[in-house]
PDB file of C-alpha atoms and ligand atoms in Angstrom:
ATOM      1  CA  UNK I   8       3.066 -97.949  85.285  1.00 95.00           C
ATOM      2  CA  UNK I   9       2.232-101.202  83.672  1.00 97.00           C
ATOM      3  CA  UNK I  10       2.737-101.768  79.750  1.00 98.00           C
ATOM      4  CA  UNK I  11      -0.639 -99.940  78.822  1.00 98.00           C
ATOM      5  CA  UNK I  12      -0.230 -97.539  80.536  1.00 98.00           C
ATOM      6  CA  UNK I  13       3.162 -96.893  79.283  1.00 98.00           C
ATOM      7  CA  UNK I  14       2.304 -96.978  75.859  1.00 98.00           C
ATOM      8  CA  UNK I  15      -0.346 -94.248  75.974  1.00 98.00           C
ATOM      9  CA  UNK I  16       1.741 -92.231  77.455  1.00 98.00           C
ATOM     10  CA  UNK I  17       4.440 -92.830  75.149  1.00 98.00           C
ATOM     11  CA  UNK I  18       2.236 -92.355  71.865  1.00 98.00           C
ATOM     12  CA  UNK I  19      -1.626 -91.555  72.946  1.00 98.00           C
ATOM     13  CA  UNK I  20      -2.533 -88.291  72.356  1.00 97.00           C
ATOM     14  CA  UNK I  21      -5.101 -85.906  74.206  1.00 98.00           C
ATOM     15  CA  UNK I  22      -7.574 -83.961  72.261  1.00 96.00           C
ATOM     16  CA  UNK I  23      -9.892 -81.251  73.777  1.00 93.00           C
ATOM     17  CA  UNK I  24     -12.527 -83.020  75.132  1.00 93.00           C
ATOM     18  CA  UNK I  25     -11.457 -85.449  76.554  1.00 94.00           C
ATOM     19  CA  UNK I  26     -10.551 -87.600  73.762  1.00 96.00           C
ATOM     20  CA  UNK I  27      -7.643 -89.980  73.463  1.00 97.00           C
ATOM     21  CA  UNK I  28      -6.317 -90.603  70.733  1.00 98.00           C
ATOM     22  CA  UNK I  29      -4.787 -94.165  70.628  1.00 98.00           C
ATOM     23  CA  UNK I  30      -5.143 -94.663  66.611  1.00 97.00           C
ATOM     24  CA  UNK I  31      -1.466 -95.339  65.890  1.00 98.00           C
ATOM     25  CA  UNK I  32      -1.304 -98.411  68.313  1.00 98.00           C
ATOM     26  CA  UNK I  33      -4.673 -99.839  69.544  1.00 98.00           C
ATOM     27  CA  UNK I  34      -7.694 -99.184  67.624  1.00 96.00           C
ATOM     28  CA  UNK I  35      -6.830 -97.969  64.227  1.00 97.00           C
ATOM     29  CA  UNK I  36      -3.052 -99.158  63.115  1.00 98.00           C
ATOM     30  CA  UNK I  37      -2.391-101.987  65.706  1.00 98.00           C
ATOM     31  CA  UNK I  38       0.670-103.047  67.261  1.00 98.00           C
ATOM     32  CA  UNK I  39       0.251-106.869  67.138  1.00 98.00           C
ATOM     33  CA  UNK I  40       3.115-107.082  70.021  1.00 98.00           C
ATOM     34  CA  UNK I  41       0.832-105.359  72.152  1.00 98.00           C
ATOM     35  CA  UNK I  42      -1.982-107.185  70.994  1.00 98.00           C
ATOM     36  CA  UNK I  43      -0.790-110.545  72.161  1.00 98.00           C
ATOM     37  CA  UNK I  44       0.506-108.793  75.308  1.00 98.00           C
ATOM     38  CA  UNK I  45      -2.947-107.180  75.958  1.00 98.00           C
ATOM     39  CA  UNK I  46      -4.364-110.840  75.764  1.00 98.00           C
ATOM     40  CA  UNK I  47      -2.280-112.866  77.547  1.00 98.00           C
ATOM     41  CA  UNK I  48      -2.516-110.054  80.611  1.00 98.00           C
ATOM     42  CA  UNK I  49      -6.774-110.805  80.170  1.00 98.00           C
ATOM     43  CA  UNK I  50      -6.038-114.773  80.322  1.00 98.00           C
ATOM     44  CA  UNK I  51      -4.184-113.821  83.521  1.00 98.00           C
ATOM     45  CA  UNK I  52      -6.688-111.796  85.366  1.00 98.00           C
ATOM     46  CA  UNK I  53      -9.216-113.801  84.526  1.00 98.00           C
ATOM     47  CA  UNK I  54      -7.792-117.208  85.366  1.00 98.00           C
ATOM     48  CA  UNK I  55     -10.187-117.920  87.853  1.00 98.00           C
ATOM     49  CA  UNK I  56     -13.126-117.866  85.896  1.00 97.00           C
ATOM     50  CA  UNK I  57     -14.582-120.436  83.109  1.00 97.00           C
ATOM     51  CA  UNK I  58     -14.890-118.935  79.501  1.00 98.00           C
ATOM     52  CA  UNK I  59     -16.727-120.521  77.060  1.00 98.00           C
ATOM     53  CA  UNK I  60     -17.075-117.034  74.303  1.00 98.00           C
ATOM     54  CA  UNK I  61     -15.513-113.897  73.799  1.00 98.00           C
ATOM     55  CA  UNK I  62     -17.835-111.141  73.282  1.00 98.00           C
ATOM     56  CA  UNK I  63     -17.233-107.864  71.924  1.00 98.00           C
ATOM     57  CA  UNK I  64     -19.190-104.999  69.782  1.00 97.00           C
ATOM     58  CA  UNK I  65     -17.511-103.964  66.233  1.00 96.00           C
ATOM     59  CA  UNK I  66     -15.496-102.399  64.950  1.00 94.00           C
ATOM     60  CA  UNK I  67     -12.329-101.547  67.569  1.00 95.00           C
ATOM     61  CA  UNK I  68     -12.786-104.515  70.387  1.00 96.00           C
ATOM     62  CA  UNK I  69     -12.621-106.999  67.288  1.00 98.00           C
ATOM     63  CA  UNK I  70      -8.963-107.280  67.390  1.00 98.00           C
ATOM     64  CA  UNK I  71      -8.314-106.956  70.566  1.00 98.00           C
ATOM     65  CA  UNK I  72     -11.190-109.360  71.557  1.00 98.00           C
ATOM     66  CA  UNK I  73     -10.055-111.853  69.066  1.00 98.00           C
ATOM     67  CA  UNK I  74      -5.789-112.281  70.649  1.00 98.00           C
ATOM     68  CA  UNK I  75      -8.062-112.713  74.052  1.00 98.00           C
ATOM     69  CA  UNK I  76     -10.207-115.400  72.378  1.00 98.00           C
ATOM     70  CA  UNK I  77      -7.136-117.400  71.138  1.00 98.00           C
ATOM     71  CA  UNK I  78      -5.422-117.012  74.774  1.00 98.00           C
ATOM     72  CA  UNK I  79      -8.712-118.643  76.184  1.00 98.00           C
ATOM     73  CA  UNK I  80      -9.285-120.946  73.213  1.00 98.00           C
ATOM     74  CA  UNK I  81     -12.535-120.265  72.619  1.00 98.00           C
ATOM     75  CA  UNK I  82     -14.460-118.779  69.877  1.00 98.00           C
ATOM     76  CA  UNK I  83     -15.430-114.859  69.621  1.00 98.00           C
ATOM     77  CA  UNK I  84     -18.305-113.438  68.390  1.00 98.00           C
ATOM     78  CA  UNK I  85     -18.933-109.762  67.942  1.00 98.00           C
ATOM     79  CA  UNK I  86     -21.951-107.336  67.666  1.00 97.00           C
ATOM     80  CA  UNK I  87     -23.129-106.040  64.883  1.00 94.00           C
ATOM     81  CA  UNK I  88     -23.971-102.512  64.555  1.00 92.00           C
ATOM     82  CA  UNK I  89     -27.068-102.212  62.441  1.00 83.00           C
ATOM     83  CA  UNK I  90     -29.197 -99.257  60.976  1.00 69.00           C
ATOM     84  CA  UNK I  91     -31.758-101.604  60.525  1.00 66.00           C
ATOM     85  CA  UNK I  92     -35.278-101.834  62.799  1.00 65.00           C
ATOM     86  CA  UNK I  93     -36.478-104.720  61.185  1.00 66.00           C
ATOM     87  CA  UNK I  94     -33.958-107.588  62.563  1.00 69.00           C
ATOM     88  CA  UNK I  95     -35.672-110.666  62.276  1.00 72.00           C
ATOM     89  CA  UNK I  96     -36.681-112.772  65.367  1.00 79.00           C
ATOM     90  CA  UNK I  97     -33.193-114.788  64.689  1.00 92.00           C
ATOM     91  CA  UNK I  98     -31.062-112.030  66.445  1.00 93.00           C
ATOM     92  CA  UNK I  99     -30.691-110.895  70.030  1.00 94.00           C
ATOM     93  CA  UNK I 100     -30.831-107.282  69.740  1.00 94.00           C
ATOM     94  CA  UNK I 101     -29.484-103.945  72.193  1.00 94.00           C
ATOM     95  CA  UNK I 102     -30.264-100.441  71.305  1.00 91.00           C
ATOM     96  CA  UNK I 103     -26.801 -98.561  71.976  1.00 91.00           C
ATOM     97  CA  UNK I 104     -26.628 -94.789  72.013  1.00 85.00           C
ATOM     98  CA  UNK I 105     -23.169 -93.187  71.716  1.00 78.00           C
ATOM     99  CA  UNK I 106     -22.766 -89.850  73.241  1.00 68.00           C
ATOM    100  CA  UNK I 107     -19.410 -89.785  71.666  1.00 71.00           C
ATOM    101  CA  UNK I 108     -21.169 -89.782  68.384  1.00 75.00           C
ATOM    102  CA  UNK I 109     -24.484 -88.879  69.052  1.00 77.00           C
ATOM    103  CA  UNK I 110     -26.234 -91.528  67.354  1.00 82.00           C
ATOM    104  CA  UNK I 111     -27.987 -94.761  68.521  1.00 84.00           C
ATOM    105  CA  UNK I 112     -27.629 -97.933  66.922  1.00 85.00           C
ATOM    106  CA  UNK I 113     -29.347-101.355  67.510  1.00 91.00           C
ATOM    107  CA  UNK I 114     -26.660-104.171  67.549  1.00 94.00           C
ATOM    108  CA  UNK I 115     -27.194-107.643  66.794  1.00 94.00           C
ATOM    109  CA  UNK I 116     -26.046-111.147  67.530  1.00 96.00           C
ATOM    110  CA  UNK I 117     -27.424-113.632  65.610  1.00 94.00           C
ATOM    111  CA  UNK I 118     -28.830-116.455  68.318  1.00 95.00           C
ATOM    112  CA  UNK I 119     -27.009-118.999  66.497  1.00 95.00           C
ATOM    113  CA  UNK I 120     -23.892-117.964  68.210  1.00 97.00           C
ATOM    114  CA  UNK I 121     -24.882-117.134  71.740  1.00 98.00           C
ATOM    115  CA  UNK I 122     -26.858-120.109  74.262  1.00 98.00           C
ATOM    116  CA  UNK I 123     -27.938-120.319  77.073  1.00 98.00           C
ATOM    117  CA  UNK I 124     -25.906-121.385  79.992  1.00 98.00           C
ATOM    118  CA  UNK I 125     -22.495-120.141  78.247  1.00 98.00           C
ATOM    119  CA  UNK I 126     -19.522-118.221  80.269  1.00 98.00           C
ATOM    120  CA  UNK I 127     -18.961-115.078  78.543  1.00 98.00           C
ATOM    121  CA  UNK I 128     -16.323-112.347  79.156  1.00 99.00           C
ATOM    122  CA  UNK I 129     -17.131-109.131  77.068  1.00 98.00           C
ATOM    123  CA  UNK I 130     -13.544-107.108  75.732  1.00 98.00           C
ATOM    124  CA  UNK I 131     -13.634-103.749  74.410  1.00 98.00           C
ATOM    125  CA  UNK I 132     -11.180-101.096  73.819  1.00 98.00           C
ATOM    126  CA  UNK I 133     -12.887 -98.059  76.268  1.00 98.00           C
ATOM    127  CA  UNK I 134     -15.324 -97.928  78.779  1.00 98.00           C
ATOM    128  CA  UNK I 135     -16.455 -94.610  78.761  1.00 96.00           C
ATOM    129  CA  UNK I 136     -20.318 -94.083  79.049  1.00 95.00           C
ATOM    130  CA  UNK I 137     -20.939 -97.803  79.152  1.00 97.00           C
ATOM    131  CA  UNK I 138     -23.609 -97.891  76.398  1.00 96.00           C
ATOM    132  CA  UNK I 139     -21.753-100.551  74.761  1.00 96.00           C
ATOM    133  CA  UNK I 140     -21.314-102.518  77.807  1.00 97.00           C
ATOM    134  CA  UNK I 141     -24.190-102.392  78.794  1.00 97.00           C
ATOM    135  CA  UNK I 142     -25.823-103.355  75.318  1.00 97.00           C
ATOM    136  CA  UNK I 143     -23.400-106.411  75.370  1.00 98.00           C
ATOM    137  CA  UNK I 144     -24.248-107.276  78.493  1.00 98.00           C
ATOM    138  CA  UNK I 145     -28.231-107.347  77.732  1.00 98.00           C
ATOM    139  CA  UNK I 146     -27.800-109.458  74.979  1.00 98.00           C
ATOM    140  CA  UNK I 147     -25.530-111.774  76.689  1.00 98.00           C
ATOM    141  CA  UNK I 148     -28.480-111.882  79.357  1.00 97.00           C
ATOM    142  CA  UNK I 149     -31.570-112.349  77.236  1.00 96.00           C
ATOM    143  CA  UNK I 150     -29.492-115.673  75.534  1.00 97.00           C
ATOM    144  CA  UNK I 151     -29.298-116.935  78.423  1.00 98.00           C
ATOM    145  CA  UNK I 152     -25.589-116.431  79.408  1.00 98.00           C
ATOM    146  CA  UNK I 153     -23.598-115.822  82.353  1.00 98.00           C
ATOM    147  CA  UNK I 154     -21.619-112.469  82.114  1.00 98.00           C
ATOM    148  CA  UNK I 155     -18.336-113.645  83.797  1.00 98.00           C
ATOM    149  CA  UNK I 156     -16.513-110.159  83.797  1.00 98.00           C
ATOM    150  CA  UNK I 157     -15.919-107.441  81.350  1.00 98.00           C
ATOM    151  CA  UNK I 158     -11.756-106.793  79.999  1.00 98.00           C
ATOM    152  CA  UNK I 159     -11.387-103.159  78.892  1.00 98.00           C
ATOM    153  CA  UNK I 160      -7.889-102.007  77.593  1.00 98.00           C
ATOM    154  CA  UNK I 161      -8.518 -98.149  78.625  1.00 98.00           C
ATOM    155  CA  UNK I 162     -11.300 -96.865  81.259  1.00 98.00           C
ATOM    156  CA  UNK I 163     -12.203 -93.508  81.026  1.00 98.00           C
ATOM    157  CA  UNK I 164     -12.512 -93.407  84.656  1.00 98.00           C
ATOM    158  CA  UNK I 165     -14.154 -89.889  84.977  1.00 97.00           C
ATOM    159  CA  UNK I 166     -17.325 -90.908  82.796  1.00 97.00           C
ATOM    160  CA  UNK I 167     -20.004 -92.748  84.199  1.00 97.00           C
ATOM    161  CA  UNK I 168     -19.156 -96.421  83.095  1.00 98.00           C
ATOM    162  CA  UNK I 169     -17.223 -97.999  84.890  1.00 98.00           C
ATOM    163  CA  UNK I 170     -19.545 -97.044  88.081  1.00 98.00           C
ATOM    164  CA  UNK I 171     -22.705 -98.079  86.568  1.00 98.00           C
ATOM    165  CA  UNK I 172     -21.242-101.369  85.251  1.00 98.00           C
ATOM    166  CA  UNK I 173     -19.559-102.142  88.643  1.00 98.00           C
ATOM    167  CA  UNK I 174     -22.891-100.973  90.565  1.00 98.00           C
ATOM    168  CA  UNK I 175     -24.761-103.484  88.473  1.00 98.00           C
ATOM    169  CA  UNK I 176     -22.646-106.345  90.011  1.00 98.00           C
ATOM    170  CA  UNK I 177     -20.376-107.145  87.232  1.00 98.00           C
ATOM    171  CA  UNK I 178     -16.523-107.765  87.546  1.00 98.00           C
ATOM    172  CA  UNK I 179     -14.756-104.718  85.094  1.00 98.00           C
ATOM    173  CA  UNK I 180     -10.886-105.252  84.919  1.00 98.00           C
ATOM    174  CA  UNK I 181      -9.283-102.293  83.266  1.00 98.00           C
ATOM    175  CA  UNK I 182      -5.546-101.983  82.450  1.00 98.00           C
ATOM    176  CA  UNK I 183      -5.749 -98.395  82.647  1.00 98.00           C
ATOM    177  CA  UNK I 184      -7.956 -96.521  83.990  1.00 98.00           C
ATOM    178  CA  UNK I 185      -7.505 -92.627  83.583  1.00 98.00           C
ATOM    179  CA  UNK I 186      -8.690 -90.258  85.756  1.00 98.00           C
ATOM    180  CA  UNK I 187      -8.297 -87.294  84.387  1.00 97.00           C
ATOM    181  CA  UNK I 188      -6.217 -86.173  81.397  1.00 97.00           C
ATOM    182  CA  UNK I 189      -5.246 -82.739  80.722  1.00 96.00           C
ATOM    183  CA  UNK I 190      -4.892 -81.605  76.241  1.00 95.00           C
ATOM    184  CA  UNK I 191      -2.513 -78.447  77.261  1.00 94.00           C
ATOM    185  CA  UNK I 192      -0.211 -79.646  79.796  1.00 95.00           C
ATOM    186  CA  UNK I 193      -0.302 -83.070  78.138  1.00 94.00           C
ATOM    187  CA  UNK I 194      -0.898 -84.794  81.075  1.00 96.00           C
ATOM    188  CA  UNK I 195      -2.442 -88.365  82.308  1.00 98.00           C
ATOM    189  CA  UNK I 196      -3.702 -89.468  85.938  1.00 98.00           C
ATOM    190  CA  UNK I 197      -3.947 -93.068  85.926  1.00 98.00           C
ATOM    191  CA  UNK I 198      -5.677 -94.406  88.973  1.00 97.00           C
ATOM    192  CA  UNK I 199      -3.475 -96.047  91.098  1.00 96.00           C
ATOM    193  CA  UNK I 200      -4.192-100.727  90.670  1.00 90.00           C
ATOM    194  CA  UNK I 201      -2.583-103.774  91.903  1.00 76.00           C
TER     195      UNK I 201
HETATM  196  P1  G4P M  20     -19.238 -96.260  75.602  1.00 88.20           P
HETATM  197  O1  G4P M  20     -18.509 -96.927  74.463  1.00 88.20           O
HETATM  198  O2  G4P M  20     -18.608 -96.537  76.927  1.00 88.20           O
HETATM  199  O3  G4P M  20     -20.702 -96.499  75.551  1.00 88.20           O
HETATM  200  O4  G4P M  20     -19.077 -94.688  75.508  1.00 88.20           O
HETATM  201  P2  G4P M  20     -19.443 -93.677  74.375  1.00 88.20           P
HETATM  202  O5  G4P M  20     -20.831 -93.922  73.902  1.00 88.20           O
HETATM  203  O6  G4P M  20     -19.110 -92.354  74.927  1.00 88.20           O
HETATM  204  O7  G4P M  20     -18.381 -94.057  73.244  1.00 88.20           O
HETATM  205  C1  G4P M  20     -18.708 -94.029  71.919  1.00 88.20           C
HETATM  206  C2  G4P M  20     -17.538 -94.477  71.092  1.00 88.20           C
HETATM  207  O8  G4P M  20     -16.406 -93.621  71.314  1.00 88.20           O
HETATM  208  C3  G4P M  20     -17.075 -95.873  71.372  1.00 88.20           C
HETATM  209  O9  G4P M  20     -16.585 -96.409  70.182  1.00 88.20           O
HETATM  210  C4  G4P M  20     -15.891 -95.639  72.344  1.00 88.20           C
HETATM  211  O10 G4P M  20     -14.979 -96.702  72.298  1.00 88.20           O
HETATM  212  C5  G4P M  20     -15.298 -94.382  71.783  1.00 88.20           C
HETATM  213  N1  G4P M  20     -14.575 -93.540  72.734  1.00 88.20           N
HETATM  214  C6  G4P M  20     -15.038 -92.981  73.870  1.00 88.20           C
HETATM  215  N2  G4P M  20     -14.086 -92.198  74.422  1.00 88.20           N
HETATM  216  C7  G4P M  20     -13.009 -92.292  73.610  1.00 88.20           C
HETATM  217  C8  G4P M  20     -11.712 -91.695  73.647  1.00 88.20           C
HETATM  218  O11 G4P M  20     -11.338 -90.926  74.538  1.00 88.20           O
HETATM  219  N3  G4P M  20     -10.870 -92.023  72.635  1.00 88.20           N
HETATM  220  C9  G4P M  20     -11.232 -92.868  71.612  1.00 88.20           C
HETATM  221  N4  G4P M  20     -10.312 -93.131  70.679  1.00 88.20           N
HETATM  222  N5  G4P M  20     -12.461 -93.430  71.532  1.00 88.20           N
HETATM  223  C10 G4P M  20     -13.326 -93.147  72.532  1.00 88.20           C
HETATM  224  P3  G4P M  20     -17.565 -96.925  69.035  1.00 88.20           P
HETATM  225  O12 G4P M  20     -18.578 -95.915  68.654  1.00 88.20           O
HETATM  226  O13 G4P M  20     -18.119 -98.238  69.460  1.00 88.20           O
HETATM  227  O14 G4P M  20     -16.626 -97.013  67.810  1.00 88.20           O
HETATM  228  P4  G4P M  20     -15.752 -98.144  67.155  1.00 88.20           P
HETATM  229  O15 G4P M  20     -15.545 -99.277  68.120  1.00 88.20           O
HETATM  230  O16 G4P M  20     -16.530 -98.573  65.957  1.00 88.20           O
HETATM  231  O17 G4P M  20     -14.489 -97.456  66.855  1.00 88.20           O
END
């Protein structure tokens, strides 16, 4: 097991549904240890690629996104979620749905922070359905930007995202990926990486 997945199983915890809950180390308290850990272990699998941004979608990937960022040494600009329809013709803007929450949300980047012919990797805590992604990944496109690869910390790998993400052509490097988790016997199949 590498150091992700070691943590979850040491303090994730499985709800019915097929929820983890990683809230007392990744994405609500945050073990700054890991943090670093998590991006020095992106600067190494993507080391073969030119970054010139960090992208990620508020509120979770922020932190993670922004110890990947400082690894790279390049800025990081997030998403913004926003309730808003009239976003003025200064922002790129995604329409997101999350089937977690059941709500849809169009996110925002301003276009003074994303040009055309930048190198962008996209970070988020979980891939699960890939809205996010995919959002991210739209906006990315319409500035003009090349989507180098997408870092994930933990890939849900029995939803539909990581598929549809990879089918699309893009490069998804997840530390964990877990194929199927199970609340009552409290247990975690991590697919097998190199
Ligand atoms: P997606 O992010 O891949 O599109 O999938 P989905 O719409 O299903 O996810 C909606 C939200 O729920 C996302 O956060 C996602 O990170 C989170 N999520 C999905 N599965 C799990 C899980 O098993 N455990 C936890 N802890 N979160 C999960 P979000 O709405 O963008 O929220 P936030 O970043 O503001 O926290």
């Amino acid at each position: 097991m590498n150091f992700i997945e070691e943590r979850i199983v040491k303090d994730g915890i499985i709800k019915s549904g097929n929820v983890l809950k990683v809230d007392s180390f990744l994405n609500h308290q945050m073990d700054i240890n890991l943090m670093e850990e998590i991006g020095r272990e992106f600067k190494r699998r993507f080391s073969d690629v030119c970054v010139s941004k960090v992208m990620t979608i508020e509120a979770s990937g922020i932190g993670i996104a922004a110890f990947v960022a400082k690894e790279f040494g390049v800025p990081l600009v997030f998403a913004k979620k926003s309730k808003s329809i009239n976003v003025d013709g200064e922002m790129f803007v995604a329409e997101v749905e999350s089937f977690t929450h059941k709500n849809k949300n169009q996110v925002i980047v301003s276009k003074k922070f994303l040009h055309e012919g930048e190198h962008i990797l996209i970070i988020d805590d979980f891939l699960a359905n890939g809205c996010a992604l995919q959002g991210l990944i739209s906006i990315a496109e319409s500035a003009g930007a090349k989507v180098e690869g997408c870092g994930i910390v933990i890939e849900k790998g029995f939803q539909i995202g990581g598929r549809v993400i990879r089918n699309m052509g893009y490069r998804v490097e997840s530390l964990a990926i877990i194929d199927a988790m199970d609340a009552e016997a409290g247990t975690i199949d991590f697919r097998a990486q190199d």
